[in-house]
Tab-separated table of C-alpha atoms in Angstrom:
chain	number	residue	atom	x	y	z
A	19	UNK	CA	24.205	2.018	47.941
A	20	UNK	CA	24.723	5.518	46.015
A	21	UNK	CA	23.874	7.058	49.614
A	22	UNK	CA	27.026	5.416	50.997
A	23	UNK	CA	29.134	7.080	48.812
A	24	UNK	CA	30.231	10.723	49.455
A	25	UNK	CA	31.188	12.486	46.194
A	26	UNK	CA	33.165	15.372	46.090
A	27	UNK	CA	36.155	18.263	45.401
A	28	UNK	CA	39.748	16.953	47.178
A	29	UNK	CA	40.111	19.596	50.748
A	30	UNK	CA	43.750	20.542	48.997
A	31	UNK	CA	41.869	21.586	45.859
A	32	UNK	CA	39.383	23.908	47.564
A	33	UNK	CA	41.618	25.884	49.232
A	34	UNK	CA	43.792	26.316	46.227
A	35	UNK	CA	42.355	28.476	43.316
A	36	UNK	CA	43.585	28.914	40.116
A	37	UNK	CA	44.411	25.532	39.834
A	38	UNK	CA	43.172	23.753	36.035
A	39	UNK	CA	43.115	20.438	37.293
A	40	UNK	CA	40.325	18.743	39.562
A	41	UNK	CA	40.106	15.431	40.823
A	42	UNK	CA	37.142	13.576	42.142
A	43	UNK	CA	38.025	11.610	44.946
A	44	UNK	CA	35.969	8.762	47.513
A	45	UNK	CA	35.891	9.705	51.205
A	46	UNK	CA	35.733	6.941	53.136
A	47	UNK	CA	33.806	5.271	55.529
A	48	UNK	CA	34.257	2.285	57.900
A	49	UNK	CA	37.154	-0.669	56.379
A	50	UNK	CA	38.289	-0.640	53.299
A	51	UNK	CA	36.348	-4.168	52.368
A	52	UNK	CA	32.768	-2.673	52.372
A	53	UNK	CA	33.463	0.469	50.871
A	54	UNK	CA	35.148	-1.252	47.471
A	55	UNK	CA	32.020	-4.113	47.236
A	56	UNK	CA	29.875	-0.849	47.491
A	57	UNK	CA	31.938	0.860	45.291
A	58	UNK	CA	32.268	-1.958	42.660
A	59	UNK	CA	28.164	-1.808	42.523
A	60	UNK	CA	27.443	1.957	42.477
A	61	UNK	CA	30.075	2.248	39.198
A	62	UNK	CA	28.122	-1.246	37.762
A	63	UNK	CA	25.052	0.798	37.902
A	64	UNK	CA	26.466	4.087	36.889
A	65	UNK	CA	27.645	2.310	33.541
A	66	UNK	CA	24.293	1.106	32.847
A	67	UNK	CA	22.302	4.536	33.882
A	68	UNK	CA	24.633	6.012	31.531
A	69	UNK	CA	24.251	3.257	28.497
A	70	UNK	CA	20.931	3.726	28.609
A	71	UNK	CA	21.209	7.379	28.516
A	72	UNK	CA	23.905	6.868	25.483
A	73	UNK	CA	21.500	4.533	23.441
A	74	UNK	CA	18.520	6.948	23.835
A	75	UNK	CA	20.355	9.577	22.602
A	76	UNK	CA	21.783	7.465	20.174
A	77	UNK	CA	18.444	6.514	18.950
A	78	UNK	CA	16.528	10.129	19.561
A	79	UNK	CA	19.871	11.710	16.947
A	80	UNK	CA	19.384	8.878	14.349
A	81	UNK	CA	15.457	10.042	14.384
A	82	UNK	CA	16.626	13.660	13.837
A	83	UNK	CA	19.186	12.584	11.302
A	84	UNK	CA	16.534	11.280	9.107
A	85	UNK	CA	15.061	14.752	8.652
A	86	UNK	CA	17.911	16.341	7.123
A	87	UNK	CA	19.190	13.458	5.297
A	88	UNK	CA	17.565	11.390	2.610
A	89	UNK	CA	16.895	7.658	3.881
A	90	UNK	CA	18.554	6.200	0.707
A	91	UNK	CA	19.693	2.620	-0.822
A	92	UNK	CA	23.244	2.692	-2.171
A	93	UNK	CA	24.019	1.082	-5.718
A	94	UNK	CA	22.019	-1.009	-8.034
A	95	UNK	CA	19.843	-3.609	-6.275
A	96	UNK	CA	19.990	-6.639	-6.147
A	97	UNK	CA	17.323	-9.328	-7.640
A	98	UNK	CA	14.536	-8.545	-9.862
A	99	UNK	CA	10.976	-7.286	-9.289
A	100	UNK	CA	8.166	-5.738	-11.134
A	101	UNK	CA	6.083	-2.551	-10.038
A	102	UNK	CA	3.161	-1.211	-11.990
A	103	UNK	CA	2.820	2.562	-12.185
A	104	UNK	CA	-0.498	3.193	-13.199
A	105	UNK	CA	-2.310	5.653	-15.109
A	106	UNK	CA	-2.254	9.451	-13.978
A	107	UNK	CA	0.532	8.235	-11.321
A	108	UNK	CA	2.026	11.362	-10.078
A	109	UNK	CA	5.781	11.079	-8.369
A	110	UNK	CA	4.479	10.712	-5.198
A	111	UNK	CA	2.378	8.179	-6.494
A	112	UNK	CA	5.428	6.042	-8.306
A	113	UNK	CA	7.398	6.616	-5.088
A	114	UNK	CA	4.700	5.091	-2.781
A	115	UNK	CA	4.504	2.203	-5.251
A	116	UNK	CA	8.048	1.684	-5.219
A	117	UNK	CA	8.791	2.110	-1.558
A	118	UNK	CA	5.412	-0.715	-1.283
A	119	UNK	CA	7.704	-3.181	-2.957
A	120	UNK	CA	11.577	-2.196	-1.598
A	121	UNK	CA	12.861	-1.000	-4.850
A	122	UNK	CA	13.884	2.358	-3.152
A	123	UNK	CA	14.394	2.854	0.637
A	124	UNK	CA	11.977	6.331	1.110
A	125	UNK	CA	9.548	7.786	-0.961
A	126	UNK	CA	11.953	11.804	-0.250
A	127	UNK	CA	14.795	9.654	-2.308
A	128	UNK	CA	12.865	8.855	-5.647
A	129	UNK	CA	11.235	12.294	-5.727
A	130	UNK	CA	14.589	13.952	-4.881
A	131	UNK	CA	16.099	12.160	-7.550
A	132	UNK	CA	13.049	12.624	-10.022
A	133	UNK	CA	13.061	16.237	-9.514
A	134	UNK	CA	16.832	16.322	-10.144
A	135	UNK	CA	16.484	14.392	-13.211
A	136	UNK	CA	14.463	16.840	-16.412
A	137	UNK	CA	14.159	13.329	-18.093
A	138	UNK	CA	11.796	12.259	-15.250
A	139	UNK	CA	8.742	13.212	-16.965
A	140	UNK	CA	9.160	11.117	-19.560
A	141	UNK	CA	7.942	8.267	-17.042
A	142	UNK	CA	5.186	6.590	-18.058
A	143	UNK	CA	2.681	4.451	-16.834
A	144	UNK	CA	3.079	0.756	-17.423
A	145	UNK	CA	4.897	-2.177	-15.875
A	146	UNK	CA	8.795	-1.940	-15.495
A	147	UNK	CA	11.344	-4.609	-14.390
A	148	UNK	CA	13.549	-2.588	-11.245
A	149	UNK	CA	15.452	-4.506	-8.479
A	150	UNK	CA	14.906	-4.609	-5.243
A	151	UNK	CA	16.879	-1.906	-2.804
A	152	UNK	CA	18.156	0.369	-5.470
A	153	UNK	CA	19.071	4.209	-4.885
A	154	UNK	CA	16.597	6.400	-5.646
A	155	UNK	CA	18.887	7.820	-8.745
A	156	UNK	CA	19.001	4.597	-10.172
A	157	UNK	CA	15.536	3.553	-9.971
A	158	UNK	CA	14.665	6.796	-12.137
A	159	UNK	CA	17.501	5.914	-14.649
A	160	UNK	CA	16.017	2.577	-14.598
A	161	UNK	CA	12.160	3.575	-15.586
A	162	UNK	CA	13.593	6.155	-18.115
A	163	UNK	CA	15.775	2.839	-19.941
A	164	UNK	CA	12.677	1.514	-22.217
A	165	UNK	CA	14.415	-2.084	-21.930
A	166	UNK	CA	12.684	-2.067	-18.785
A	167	UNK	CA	9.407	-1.685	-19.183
A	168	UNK	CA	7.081	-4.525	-20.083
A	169	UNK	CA	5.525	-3.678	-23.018
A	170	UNK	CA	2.017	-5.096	-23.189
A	171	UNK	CA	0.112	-2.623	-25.075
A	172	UNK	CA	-3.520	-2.262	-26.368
A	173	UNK	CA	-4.899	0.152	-27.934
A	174	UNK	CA	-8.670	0.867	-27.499
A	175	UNK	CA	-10.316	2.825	-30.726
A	176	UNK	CA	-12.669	5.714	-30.096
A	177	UNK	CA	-15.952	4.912	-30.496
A	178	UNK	CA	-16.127	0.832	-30.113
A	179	UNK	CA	-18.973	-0.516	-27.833
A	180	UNK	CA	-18.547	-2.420	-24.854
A	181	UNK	CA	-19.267	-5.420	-26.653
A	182	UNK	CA	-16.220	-5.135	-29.112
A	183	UNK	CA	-13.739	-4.084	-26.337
A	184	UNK	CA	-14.075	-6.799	-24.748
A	185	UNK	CA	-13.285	-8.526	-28.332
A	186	UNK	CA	-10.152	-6.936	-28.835
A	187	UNK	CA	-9.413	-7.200	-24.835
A	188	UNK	CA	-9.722	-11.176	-25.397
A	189	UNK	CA	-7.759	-11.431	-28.215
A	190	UNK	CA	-4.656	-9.861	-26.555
A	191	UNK	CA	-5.495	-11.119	-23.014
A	192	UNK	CA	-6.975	-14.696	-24.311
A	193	UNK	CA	-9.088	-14.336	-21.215
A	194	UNK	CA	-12.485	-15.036	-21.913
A	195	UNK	CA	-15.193	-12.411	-23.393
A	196	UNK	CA	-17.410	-14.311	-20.999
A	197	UNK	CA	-15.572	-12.848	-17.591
A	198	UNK	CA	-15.391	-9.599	-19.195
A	199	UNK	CA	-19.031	-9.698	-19.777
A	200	UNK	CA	-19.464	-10.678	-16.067
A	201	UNK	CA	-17.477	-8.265	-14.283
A	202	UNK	CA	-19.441	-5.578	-16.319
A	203	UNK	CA	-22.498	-6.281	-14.963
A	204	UNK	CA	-21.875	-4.205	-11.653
A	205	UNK	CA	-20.603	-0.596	-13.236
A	206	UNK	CA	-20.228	0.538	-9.585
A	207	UNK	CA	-17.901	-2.401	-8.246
A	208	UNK	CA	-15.461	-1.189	-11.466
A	209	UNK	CA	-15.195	2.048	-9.784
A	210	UNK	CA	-18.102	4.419	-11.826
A	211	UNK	CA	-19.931	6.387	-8.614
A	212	UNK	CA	-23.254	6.021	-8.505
A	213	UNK	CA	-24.438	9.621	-9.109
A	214	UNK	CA	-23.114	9.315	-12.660
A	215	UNK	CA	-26.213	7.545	-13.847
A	216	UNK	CA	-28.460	9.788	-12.600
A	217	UNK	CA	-30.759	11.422	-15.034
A	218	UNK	CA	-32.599	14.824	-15.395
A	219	UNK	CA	-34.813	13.714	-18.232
A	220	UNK	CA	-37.217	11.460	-16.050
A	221	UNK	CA	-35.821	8.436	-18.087
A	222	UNK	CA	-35.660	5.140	-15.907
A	223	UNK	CA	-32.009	4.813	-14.861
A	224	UNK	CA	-30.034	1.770	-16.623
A	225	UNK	CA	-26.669	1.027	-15.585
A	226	UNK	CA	-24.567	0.115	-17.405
A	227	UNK	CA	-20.718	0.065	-18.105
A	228	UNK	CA	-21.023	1.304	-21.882
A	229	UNK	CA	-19.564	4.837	-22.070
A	230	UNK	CA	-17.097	4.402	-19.324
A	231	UNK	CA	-14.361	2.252	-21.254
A	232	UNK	CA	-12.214	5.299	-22.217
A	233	UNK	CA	-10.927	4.622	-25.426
A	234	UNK	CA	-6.352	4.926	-24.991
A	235	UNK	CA	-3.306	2.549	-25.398
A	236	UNK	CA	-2.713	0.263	-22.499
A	237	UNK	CA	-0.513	-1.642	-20.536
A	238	UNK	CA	-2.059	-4.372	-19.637
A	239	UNK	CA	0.327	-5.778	-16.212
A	240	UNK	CA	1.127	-9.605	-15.805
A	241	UNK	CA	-2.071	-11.765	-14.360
A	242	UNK	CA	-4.262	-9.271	-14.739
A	243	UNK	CA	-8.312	-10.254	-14.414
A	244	UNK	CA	-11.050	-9.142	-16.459
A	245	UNK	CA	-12.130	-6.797	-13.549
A	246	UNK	CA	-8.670	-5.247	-13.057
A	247	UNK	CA	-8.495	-4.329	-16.814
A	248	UNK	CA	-11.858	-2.797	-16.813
A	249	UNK	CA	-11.039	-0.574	-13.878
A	250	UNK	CA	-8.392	1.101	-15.199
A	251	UNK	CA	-10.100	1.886	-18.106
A	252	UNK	CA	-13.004	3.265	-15.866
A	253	UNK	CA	-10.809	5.164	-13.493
A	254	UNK	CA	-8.979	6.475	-16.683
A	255	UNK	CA	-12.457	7.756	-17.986
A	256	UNK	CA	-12.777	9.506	-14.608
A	257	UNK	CA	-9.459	10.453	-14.858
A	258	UNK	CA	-9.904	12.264	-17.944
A	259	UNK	CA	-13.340	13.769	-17.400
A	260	UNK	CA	-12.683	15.442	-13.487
A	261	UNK	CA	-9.868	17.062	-15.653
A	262	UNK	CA	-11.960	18.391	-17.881
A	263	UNK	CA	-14.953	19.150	-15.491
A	264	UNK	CA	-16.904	17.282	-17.729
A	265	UNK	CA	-19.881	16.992	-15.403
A	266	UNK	CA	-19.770	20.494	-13.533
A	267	UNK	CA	-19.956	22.114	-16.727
A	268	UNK	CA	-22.643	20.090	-18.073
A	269	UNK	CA	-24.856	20.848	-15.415
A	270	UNK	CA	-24.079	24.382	-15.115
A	271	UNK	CA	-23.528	24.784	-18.888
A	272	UNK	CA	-26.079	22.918	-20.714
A	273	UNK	CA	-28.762	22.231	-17.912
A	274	UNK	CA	-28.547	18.109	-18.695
A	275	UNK	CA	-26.882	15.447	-15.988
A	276	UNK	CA	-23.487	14.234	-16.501
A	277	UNK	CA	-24.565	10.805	-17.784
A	278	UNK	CA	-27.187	12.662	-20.436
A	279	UNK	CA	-24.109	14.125	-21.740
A	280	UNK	CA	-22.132	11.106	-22.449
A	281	UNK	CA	-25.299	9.596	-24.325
A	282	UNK	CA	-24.571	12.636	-26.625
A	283	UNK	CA	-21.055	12.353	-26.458
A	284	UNK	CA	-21.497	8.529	-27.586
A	285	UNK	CA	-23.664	9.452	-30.394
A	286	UNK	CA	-21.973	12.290	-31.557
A	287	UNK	CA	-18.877	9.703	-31.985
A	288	UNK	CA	-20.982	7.760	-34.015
A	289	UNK	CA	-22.546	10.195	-35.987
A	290	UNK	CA	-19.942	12.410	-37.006
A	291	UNK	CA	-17.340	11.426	-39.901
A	292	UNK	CA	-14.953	14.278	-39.116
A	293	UNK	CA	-13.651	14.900	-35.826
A	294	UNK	CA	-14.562	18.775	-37.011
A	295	UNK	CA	-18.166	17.691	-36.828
A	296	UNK	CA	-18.403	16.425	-33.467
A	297	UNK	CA	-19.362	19.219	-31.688
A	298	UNK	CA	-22.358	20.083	-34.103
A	299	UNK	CA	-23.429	16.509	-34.128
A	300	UNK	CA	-23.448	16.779	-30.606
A	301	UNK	CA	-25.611	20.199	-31.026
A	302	UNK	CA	-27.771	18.484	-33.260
A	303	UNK	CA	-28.961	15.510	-30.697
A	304	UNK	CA	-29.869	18.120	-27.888
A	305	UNK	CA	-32.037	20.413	-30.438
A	306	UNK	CA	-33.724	17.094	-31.503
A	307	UNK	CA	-34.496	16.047	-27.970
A	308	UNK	CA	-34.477	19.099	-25.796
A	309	UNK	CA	-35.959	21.285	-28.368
A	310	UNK	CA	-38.819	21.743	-30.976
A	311	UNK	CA	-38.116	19.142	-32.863
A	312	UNK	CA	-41.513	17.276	-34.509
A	313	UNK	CA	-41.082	14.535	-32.332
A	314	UNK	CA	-38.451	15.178	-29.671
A	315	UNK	CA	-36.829	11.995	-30.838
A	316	UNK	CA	-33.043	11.221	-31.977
A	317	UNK	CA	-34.437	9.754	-35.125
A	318	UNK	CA	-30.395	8.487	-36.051
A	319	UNK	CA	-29.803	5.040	-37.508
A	320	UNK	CA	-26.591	4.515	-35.050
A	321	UNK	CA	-28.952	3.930	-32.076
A	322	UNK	CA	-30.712	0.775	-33.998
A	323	UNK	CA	-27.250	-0.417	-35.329
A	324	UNK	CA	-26.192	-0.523	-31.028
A	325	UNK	CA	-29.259	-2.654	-30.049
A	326	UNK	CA	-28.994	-5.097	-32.951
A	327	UNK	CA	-25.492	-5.963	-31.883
A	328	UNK	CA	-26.799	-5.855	-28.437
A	329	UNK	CA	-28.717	-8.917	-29.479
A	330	UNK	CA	-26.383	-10.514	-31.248
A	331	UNK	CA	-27.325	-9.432	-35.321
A	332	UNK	CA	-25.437	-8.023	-37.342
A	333	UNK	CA	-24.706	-4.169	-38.109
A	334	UNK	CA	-26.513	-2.773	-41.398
A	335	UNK	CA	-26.028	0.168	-43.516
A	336	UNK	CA	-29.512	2.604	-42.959
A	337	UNK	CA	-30.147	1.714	-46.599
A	338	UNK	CA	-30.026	-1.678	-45.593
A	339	UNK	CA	-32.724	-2.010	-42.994
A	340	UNK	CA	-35.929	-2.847	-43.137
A	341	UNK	CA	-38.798	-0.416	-41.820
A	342	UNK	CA	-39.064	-3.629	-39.371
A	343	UNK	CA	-35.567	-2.904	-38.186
A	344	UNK	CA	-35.984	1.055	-38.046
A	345	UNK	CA	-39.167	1.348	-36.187
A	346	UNK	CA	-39.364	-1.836	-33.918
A	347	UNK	CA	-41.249	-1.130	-30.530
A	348	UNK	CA	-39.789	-3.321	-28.859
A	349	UNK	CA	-36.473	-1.580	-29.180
A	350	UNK	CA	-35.441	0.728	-26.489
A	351	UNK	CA	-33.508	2.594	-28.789
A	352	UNK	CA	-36.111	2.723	-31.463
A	353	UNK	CA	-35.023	6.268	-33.288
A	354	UNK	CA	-38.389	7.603	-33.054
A	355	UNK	CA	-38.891	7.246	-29.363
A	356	UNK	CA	-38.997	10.384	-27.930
A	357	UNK	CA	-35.670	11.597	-25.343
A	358	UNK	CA	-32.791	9.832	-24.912
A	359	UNK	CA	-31.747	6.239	-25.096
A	360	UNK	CA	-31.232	4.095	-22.172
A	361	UNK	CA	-27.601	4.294	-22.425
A	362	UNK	CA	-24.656	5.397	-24.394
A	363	UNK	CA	-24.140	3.575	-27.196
A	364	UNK	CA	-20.177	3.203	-27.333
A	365	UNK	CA	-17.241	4.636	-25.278
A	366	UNK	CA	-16.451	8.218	-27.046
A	367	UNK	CA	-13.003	9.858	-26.853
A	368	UNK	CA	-12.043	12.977	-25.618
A	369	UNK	CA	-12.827	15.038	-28.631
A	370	UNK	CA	-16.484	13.761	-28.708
A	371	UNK	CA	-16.948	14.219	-25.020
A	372	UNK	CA	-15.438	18.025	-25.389
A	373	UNK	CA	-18.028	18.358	-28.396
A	374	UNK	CA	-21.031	17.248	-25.791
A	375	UNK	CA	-19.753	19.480	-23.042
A	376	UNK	CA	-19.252	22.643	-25.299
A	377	UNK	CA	-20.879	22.240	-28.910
A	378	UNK	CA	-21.313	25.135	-30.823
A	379	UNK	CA	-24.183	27.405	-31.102
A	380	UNK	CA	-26.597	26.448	-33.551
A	381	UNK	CA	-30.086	25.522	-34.344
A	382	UNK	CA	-29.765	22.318	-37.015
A	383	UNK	CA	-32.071	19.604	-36.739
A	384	UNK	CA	-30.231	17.979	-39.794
A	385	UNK	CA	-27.117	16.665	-40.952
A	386	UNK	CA	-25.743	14.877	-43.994
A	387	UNK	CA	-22.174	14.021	-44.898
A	388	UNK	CA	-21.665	15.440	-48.330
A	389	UNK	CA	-17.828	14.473	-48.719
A	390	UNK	CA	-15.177	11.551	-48.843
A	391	UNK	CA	-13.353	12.902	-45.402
A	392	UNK	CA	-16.618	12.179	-43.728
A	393	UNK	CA	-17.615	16.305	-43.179
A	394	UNK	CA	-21.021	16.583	-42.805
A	395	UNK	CA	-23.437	19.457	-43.983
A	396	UNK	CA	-25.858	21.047	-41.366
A	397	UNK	CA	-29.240	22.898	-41.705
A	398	UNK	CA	-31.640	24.280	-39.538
A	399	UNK	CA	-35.181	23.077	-41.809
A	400	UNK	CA	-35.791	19.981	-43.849
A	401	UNK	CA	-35.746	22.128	-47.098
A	402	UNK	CA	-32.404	23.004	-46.485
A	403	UNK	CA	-31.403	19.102	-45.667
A	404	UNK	CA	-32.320	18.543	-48.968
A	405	UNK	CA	-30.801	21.191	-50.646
A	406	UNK	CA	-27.771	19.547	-48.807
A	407	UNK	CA	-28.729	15.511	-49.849
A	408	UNK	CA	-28.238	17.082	-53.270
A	409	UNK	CA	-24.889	17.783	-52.857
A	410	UNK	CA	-24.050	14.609	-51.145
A	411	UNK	CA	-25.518	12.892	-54.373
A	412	UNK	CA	-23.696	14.703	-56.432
A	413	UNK	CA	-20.330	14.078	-54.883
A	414	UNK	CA	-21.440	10.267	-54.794
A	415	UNK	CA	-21.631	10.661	-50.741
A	416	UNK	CA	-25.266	8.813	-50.863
């Protein structure tokens, strides 16, 4: 129908130039009738050639829009939610967590408004109550407000085993040590990779999850499992050790896999009674085993004290066990078995970990701790570690 129509300038306007106004006008052909129904169509389809030209462009300049300004919520919220940041969140991480459950409209608008905000660093991880559909300014003024976070915190000692985590994880959870126990049994379903447990040594490879409970305070969210607790201790632990480069410098540093390492770092914890010690404890443990010690064993009561709780006995002083106790072969941490033990025997902190992935030079094959703030003595010969047990006696240490 478009063909019937003939568009085009008015005769009287082409011949007259200079002329600021132009009309389009319809040249007719045949009656009147025909050309107006034809007419009537052609503008009925114009309009909608033209809408749908005007949405598109609508549409393609609201897409372009969005890259120069800020996809935003205005005000408050409305409602109430709750959004768990979690440990070693990073803005963009917060923002993705918050965008997941439409407390702010775009992840650009929270980290806009955190980076406007000096105060934002202060964030921490936990579980906060937010609303739902709040600007991104107010959602940081929100998790900076302490009112609204959900305080539910634990706080895990350095040096506890598995065992009594779980313990103190019960008591503030009430969920059972039973499903803690359980969800332990598969280290790598909790998140620990499975070339952490390989050893250098040629030790057989145990498993286990002991070690990899980093001792910090925690939030613990709202219905959370056994397993969900546990792995964000573990990916805390990881957390804290890539940082560090615990287990590239290991390697490259003291010639013993990662995992080897934490078994000193766990008995260094253990061992030393000053957090000044740790490192030399630490030192101590890889002379005994990797060096000329007389029997290349650990020969330190803390590795009997792990497998008697193990099996359910109590702890004991070394001047309280028996010869029974300190030399049992069926023990696989038996003191005098020469290497390593199986596994760590506890979950060491920073500090102890640092002291197993940098100790300082030394050659002492002996230690004693020969004061009330738990320092310990070193020496580098027995005659010398009794020189030391003298003092200790003295001070009324032993």
């Amino acid at each position: 129908m478009i063909d019937d129509l003939d568009l085009g300038f008015d005769e009287a306007e082409r011949g007259e130039k200079g002329r600021h106004r132009r009309s389009f006008v319809r040249k007719r052909k045949g009656g009147s009738g025909g050309s107006r129904g034809k007419t009537f169509l052609a503008l009925l389809l114009a309009l909608f050639l033209l809408g749908g030209i005007g949405g598109g462009a609508f549409y393609g300049f609201d897409r372009i829009q969005n890259y120069f300004v800020t996809p935003d919520y205005d005000g408050g919220g409305t409602g109430e939610i709750t959004v768990e940041i979690k440990q070693g969140a990073l803005l963009a991480d917060m923002a993705d967590a918050l965008v997941a459950a439409d407390v702010v409209k775009s992840q650009k608008a929270f980290i806009e408004a955190a980076e406007a905000n000096s105060r934002s660093k202060n964030i921490q991880p936990g579980t906060y109550k937010l609303r739902k559909q709040m600007s991104g300014a107010t959602a940081v003024t929100a998790m900076l407000d302490l009112k609204n976070k959900i305080v539910n915190g634990l706080t895990i000692p350095e040096g506890r085993t598995s065992l009594s985590i779980y313990r103190l994880l019960s008591e503030k959870t009430k969920i059972p040590i039973k499903d803690f126990q359980t969800a332990a049994k598969d280290p790598e379903a909790l998140g620990v990779p499975d070339w952490w447990f390989k050893r250098d040594d040629g030790k057989k490879t145990v498993k286990s999850i002991e070690g990899f409970l980093f001792p910090d305070t925690y939030e613990i969210p709202p219905k959370a499992t056994a397993e969900s607790i546990l792995k964000l201790m573990v990916d805390n632990f990881l957390s804290v050790t890539g940082e560090m480069k615990f287990a590239d410098r290991v390697q490259k540093e003291r010639k013993v896999s990662p995992y080897e390492a934490l078994i000193v770092s766990s008995l260094a914890q253990a061992e030393a009674g000053n957090k000044d010690d740790l490192g030399k404890v630490a030192r101590v443990a890889y002379n005994r085993v990797y060096g000329e010690f007389n029997c290349n064993c650990l020969e330190m009561d803390v590795t009997v004290n792990y497998y008697l709780e193990s099996i359910g006995k109590p702890t004991k002083t070394s001047a309280q066990m028996t010869a029974a106790e300190l030399d049992d072969p069926k023990n696989p941490y038996n003191r005098k078995l020469p290497g390593l033990v199986p596994t760590p025997i506890n979950n060491p902190g920073k500090q102890a970990l640092e002291g197993a992935m940098a100790p300082p030079p030394g050659k002492w094959l002996y230690f004693v701790a020969i004061d009330k703030q738990g320092h310990s003595a070193f020496a580098e010969t027995y005659e010398g570690h009794q020189r030391n047990e003298a003092r200790a006696r003295e001070a009324g240490i032993i």
